[in-house]
Amino acid sequence: MSAKTIIITGASRGLGAAIARAAAELGAAVVLNARSAEALEAAAGQIAAAGGTALAVPGDVSRDDDCERLVDAAVSRFGRLDALVNNAGILEPIAPIAEADPQAWQRSWAVNVLGPVLMTRAALPHLRESGGRIVHISSGAANRPVVGWGAYCTTKAALNHLNRVLALEEPTLTTIAVRPGAVDTPMQGVLREKGAAGMTPEEHARFIRRYEEGDLLPPELPGRAIAVLALHAPHEWSGEFLSWDDDAVQALVREATAAR
Ligand SMILES: NC(=O)c1ccc[n+]([C@@H]2O[C@H](COP(=O)([O-])OP(=O)(O)OC[C@H]3O[C@@H](n4cnc5c(N)ncnc54)[C@H](OP(=O)(O)O)[C@@H]3O)[C@@H](O)[C@H]2O)c1
């Protein structure tokens, strides 16, 4: 039987690249997407050099035609689709609601919410066939309001609810939203560099302190948990908002790792 095939959006760097590496280590054929073709090829090349199977398909998840092209490329190359990880996301605008640029709000919703909707629609026919899985990369900010993160918080809350609706509408699939924790990625760099303009000084300083004290997670830790969920999550978890370090998730990670 051919290997499971998984699409990961936003996989040129940070958490998405780590999810892709982990999924390849677990034996999946990995299809990586992001806008920057060069960085994406590098991430796919790293997986191939380590003995994995990877395909890079550049594109913007907020564009319907790019999402269709990404799914078509995955299925025509590997003949099947078993999982989709909606990971591509942006933090900005970092500004109070009263001051934020409305166009930046629109972009946030286009990438963080419409993107997962378009990707899900494009992938659904194939995921129904395989009885596949979708993992939406959410955030603790979906439940916790943060000053200056109005766009980000509301898009992640919407993503969690999208996940719940999808679980009802597509009972043959397993669809999960995951909180990856505070991860040491370029997005955290954006927060440190630009956060002072919109966040409270205390909250901004707290993230800088976490970085300086080495308290951010290496992407490999949540990356592995998310890859395992995308390939092996039990159906009864469909519709849930999980944390990467929940006991049940970590038990599944140990089981999947031992089985390799
Ligand atoms: N880092 C954290 O602490 C943290 C915490 C909670 C949740 N998250 C979530 O985890 C996910 C990954 O975050 P990260 O920290 O790894 O961010 P990151 O370092 O900024 O990486 C984001 C990835 O998404 C891609 N991307 C951005 N816009 C895109 C678009 N329109 N179409 C396709 N790809 C796009 C980027 O590549 P291009 O720019 O080349 O397109 C990049 O590969 C996000 O959903 C984020 O909200 C992160």
Coordinates of C-alpha atoms and ligand atoms in Angstrom, one line a residue:
M1 CA 0.0 0.0 0.0
S2 CA 1.3 3.5 -0.8
A3 CA 2.3 5.8 2.1
K4 CA -0.2 8.2 3.6
T5 CA -0.1 11.6 2.0
I6 CA -0.3 14.8 4.0
I7 CA -0.5 18.5 3.0
I8 CA 0.9 21.1 5.4
T9 CA 0.4 24.8 4.7
G10 CA 2.8 27.4 5.9
A11 CA 5.6 24.7 5.9
S12 CA 8.6 26.8 4.7
R13 CA 9.7 27.6 8.3
G14 CA 8.7 27.6 11.9
L15 CA 6.1 25.1 13.2
G16 CA 4.9 24.0 9.7
A17 CA 8.4 23.0 8.6
A18 CA 8.7 21.0 11.9
I19 CA 5.3 19.3 11.3
A20 CA 6.5 18.3 7.8
R21 CA 9.8 16.8 9.0
A22 CA 8.0 14.9 11.7
A23 CA 5.3 13.6 9.3
A24 CA 8.0 12.4 6.9
E25 CA 9.8 10.7 9.8
L26 CA 6.6 8.9 10.5
G27 CA 6.6 7.6 7.0
A28 CA 4.1 9.9 5.2
A29 CA 4.6 11.5 1.8
V30 CA 4.6 15.2 2.6
V31 CA 3.3 18.1 0.5
L32 CA 4.6 21.4 1.7
N33 CA 3.0 24.8 0.9
A34 CA 3.9 28.5 1.5
R35 CA 4.2 31.5 -0.7
S36 CA 8.1 31.8 -0.8
A37 CA 9.2 29.2 -3.3
E38 CA 12.8 29.2 -2.4
A39 CA 12.4 28.6 1.3
L40 CA 9.8 26.0 0.6
E41 CA 12.2 24.1 -1.8
A42 CA 14.8 24.2 0.9
A43 CA 12.5 22.8 3.5
A44 CA 11.4 20.0 1.1
G45 CA 15.0 19.3 0.2
Q46 CA 15.9 18.9 3.8
I47 CA 13.3 16.2 4.2
A48 CA 14.4 14.4 1.0
A49 CA 18.0 14.5 2.1
A50 CA 17.0 12.8 5.3
G51 CA 15.4 10.0 3.3
G52 CA 11.8 11.3 3.3
T53 CA 9.4 11.9 0.4
A54 CA 8.5 15.6 -0.1
L55 CA 6.9 17.8 -2.7
A56 CA 7.0 21.6 -2.6
V57 CA 3.9 23.5 -4.0
P58 CA 4.1 27.3 -3.6
G59 CA 0.9 29.2 -3.2
D60 CA -1.2 31.5 -1.1
V61 CA -3.9 29.9 1.0
S62 CA -6.1 32.9 0.7
R63 CA -6.5 32.3 -3.0
D64 CA -9.0 29.7 -4.1
D65 CA -7.1 28.7 -7.3
D66 CA -3.9 28.2 -5.3
C67 CA -5.7 25.9 -2.9
E68 CA -7.2 23.8 -5.7
R69 CA -3.8 23.6 -7.4
L70 CA -2.1 22.5 -4.2
V71 CA -4.6 19.6 -3.7
D72 CA -4.4 18.6 -7.3
A73 CA -0.6 18.5 -7.3
A74 CA -0.6 16.3 -4.1
V75 CA -3.2 13.9 -5.5
S76 CA -1.7 13.6 -9.0
R77 CA 1.8 13.0 -7.5
F78 CA 0.9 10.6 -4.7
G79 CA -2.5 9.2 -5.8
R80 CA -4.2 9.8 -2.4
L81 CA -4.8 12.4 0.3
D82 CA -5.0 11.3 4.0
A83 CA -4.5 14.5 6.0
L84 CA -4.5 18.3 5.8
V85 CA -2.8 20.5 8.3
N86 CA -4.1 24.1 8.1
N87 CA -1.0 25.7 9.7
A88 CA -0.4 28.9 7.6
G89 CA -1.1 31.9 9.8
I90 CA -0.2 35.5 10.5
L91 CA -0.1 37.5 13.7
E92 CA -0.4 41.0 12.4
P93 CA -1.9 43.5 12.7
I94 CA -0.6 44.1 16.2
A95 CA -2.7 47.2 17.1
P96 CA -5.7 48.0 19.3
I97 CA -9.0 47.6 17.4
A98 CA -9.6 51.4 17.3
E99 CA -6.3 52.0 15.6
A100 CA -5.6 48.9 13.4
D101 CA -5.6 49.2 9.6
P102 CA -8.9 47.6 8.3
Q103 CA -7.0 46.1 5.3
A104 CA -4.6 44.4 7.7
W105 CA -7.7 42.9 9.5
Q106 CA -9.0 41.7 6.2
R107 CA -5.7 40.1 5.4
S108 CA -5.7 38.4 8.8
W109 CA -9.1 36.9 8.2
A110 CA -8.2 36.0 4.6
V111 CA -5.2 34.0 5.7
N112 CA -6.2 32.6 9.1
V113 CA -9.8 31.7 8.5
L114 CA -10.7 31.9 4.8
G115 CA -7.4 30.0 4.0
P116 CA -8.4 27.0 6.1
V117 CA -11.9 27.1 4.6
L118 CA -10.6 27.1 1.0
M119 CA -8.1 24.4 1.8
T120 CA -10.7 22.3 3.5
R121 CA -13.1 22.6 0.5
A122 CA -10.4 21.7 -2.0
A123 CA -9.3 18.6 0.1
L124 CA -12.7 17.3 1.2
P125 CA -13.5 15.0 -1.8
H126 CA -10.2 13.2 -1.3
L127 CA -10.3 13.2 2.5
R128 CA -13.8 11.6 2.4
E129 CA -12.4 8.9 0.2
S130 CA -9.6 8.1 2.6
G131 CA -11.6 8.7 5.8
G132 CA -8.9 11.3 6.5
R133 CA -8.0 13.9 9.1
I134 CA -7.8 17.7 9.3
V135 CA -5.8 19.6 11.9
H136 CA -6.3 23.3 12.3
I137 CA -3.4 25.1 14.1
S138 CA -5.2 27.3 16.5
S139 CA -3.8 29.2 19.6
G140 CA -4.4 29.8 23.3
A141 CA -5.3 33.3 22.0
A142 CA -8.6 31.7 20.7
N143 CA -9.8 31.7 24.4
R144 CA -7.6 34.3 26.0
P145 CA -8.1 38.0 24.9
V146 CA -4.8 39.9 24.4
V147 CA -4.6 43.7 24.0
G148 CA -3.5 44.5 20.4
W149 CA -4.2 41.0 19.1
G150 CA -7.8 41.6 18.2
A151 CA -7.5 40.2 14.6
Y152 CA -5.4 37.2 15.7
C153 CA -7.5 36.3 18.7
T154 CA -10.8 36.5 16.8
T155 CA -9.5 34.5 13.8
K156 CA -8.3 31.7 16.0
A157 CA -11.6 31.7 17.9
A158 CA -13.3 31.5 14.5
L159 CA -11.0 28.6 13.5
N160 CA -12.0 26.6 16.6
H161 CA -15.7 27.1 15.8
L162 CA -15.1 26.2 12.1
N163 CA -13.6 23.0 13.4
R164 CA -16.7 22.2 15.5
V165 CA -19.1 22.9 12.6
L166 CA -16.9 20.8 10.2
A167 CA -16.9 17.8 12.7
L168 CA -20.8 17.8 12.6
E169 CA -21.0 18.3 8.8
E170 CA -18.3 15.7 7.9
P171 CA -18.9 12.8 10.3
T172 CA -16.6 10.4 8.3
L173 CA -13.6 12.7 8.9
T174 CA -11.6 13.4 12.0
T175 CA -11.1 17.2 12.4
I176 CA -9.2 18.7 15.3
A177 CA -8.0 22.2 16.4
V178 CA -4.7 22.3 18.3
R179 CA -3.0 24.8 20.5
P180 CA 0.8 24.4 19.9
G181 CA 2.0 26.5 22.9
A182 CA 4.5 29.4 22.6
V183 CA 6.9 28.2 20.0
D184 CA 10.3 29.6 19.0
T185 CA 9.6 30.6 15.4
P186 CA 9.9 33.7 13.2
M187 CA 6.3 34.6 14.3
Q188 CA 7.6 35.1 17.8
G189 CA 10.3 37.4 16.4
V190 CA 7.6 39.5 14.8
L191 CA 5.9 39.8 18.2
R192 CA 9.1 40.9 19.9
E193 CA 10.0 43.4 17.1
K194 CA 6.5 45.0 16.5
G195 CA 4.5 44.2 19.6
A196 CA 5.5 47.3 21.6
A197 CA 3.3 49.4 19.3
G198 CA 0.0 47.6 20.1
M199 CA 0.4 45.3 23.2
T200 CA 0.5 46.4 26.8
P201 CA 4.2 46.9 28.0
E202 CA 3.7 44.1 30.5
E203 CA 2.5 41.5 28.0
H204 CA 5.2 42.5 25.4
A205 CA 7.9 42.3 28.1
R206 CA 6.6 38.8 29.2
F207 CA 7.1 37.4 25.7
I208 CA 10.6 38.9 25.4
R209 CA 11.5 37.5 28.8
R210 CA 10.2 34.0 27.8
Y211 CA 12.5 34.2 24.7
E212 CA 15.5 35.4 26.7
E213 CA 15.0 32.7 29.4
G214 CA 14.7 29.9 26.7
D215 CA 11.1 29.4 27.7
L216 CA 9.7 29.1 24.2
L217 CA 9.1 25.6 22.8
P218 CA 11.4 24.2 20.1
P219 CA 9.1 23.6 17.0
E220 CA 10.0 19.9 17.0
L221 CA 8.0 19.2 20.2
P222 CA 4.5 20.5 19.1
G223 CA 5.5 19.6 15.5
R224 CA 5.8 15.9 16.3
A225 CA 2.5 15.9 18.3
I226 CA 0.6 17.6 15.5
A227 CA 2.1 15.2 12.8
V228 CA 0.9 12.3 15.0
L229 CA -2.6 13.8 15.4
A230 CA -2.8 14.4 11.6
L231 CA -1.9 10.8 10.9
H232 CA -3.4 8.9 13.8
A233 CA -5.9 10.9 15.9
P234 CA -8.9 8.7 17.0
H235 CA -12.2 9.7 15.5
E236 CA -13.8 10.4 18.9
W237 CA -11.6 13.5 19.2
S238 CA -13.3 15.1 16.2
G239 CA -14.5 18.6 16.9
E240 CA -12.2 19.1 19.9
F241 CA -9.7 21.9 20.7
L242 CA -6.7 20.1 22.1
S243 CA -3.4 21.2 23.5
W244 CA -0.2 19.7 22.0
D245 CA 0.9 18.6 25.5
D246 CA -2.5 17.1 26.7
D247 CA -1.8 13.7 28.4
A248 CA -3.9 11.9 25.8
V249 CA -2.1 13.5 22.9
Q250 CA 1.3 12.7 24.4
A251 CA 0.2 9.1 24.9
L252 CA -0.7 8.9 21.2
V253 CA 2.7 10.4 20.3
R254 CA 4.5 7.7 22.4
E255 CA 2.3 4.9 20.8
A256 CA 3.0 6.2 17.2
T257 CA 6.7 6.6 17.9
A258 CA 7.0 3.1 19.4
A259 CA 5.2 1.6 16.4
R260 CA 7.9 2.9 14.0
Ligands
LIG1 N1 4.8 30.5 17.2 C1 3.9 30.5 18.2 O1 4.2 30.8 19.4 C2 2.5 30.1 17.9 C3 1.6 30.0 19.0 C4 0.3 29.6 18.8 C5 -0.1 29.3 17.5 N2 0.7 29.5 16.4 C6 0.2 29.2 15.1 O2 1.1 28.2 14.4 C7 1.0 28.4 13.0 C8 2.5 28.5 12.5 O3 3.1 29.7 13.1 P1 4.7 29.9 13.1 O4 5.0 30.5 14.4 O5 5.4 28.8 12.6 O6 4.7 31.2 12.1 P2 5.8 31.6 11.0 O7 7.1 31.3 11.6 O8 5.5 33.1 10.7 O9 5.5 30.7 9.7 C9 4.3 30.9 9.0 C10 4.3 30.1 7.8 O10 3.1 30.4 7.1 C11 3.4 30.8 5.7 N3 2.4 31.7 5.3 C12 2.1 32.9 5.7 N4 1.1 33.4 5.0 C13 0.7 32.5 4.0 C14 -0.2 32.4 3.0 N5 -1.1 33.4 2.8 N6 -0.3 31.3 2.3 C15 0.5 30.2 2.5 N7 1.5 30.2 3.5 C16 1.5 31.4 4.2 C17 4.8 31.4 5.8 O11 5.5 31.3 4.6 P3 5.4 32.5 3.5 O12 5.5 33.8 4.3 O13 6.5 32.3 2.6 O14 4.1 32.3 2.9 C18 5.4 30.4 6.8 O15 5.8 29.2 6.2 C19 0.2 29.7 12.8 O16 -1.1 29.4 12.4 C20 0.2 30.4 14.1 O17 -0.9 31.2 14.3 C21 2.0 29.8 16.6

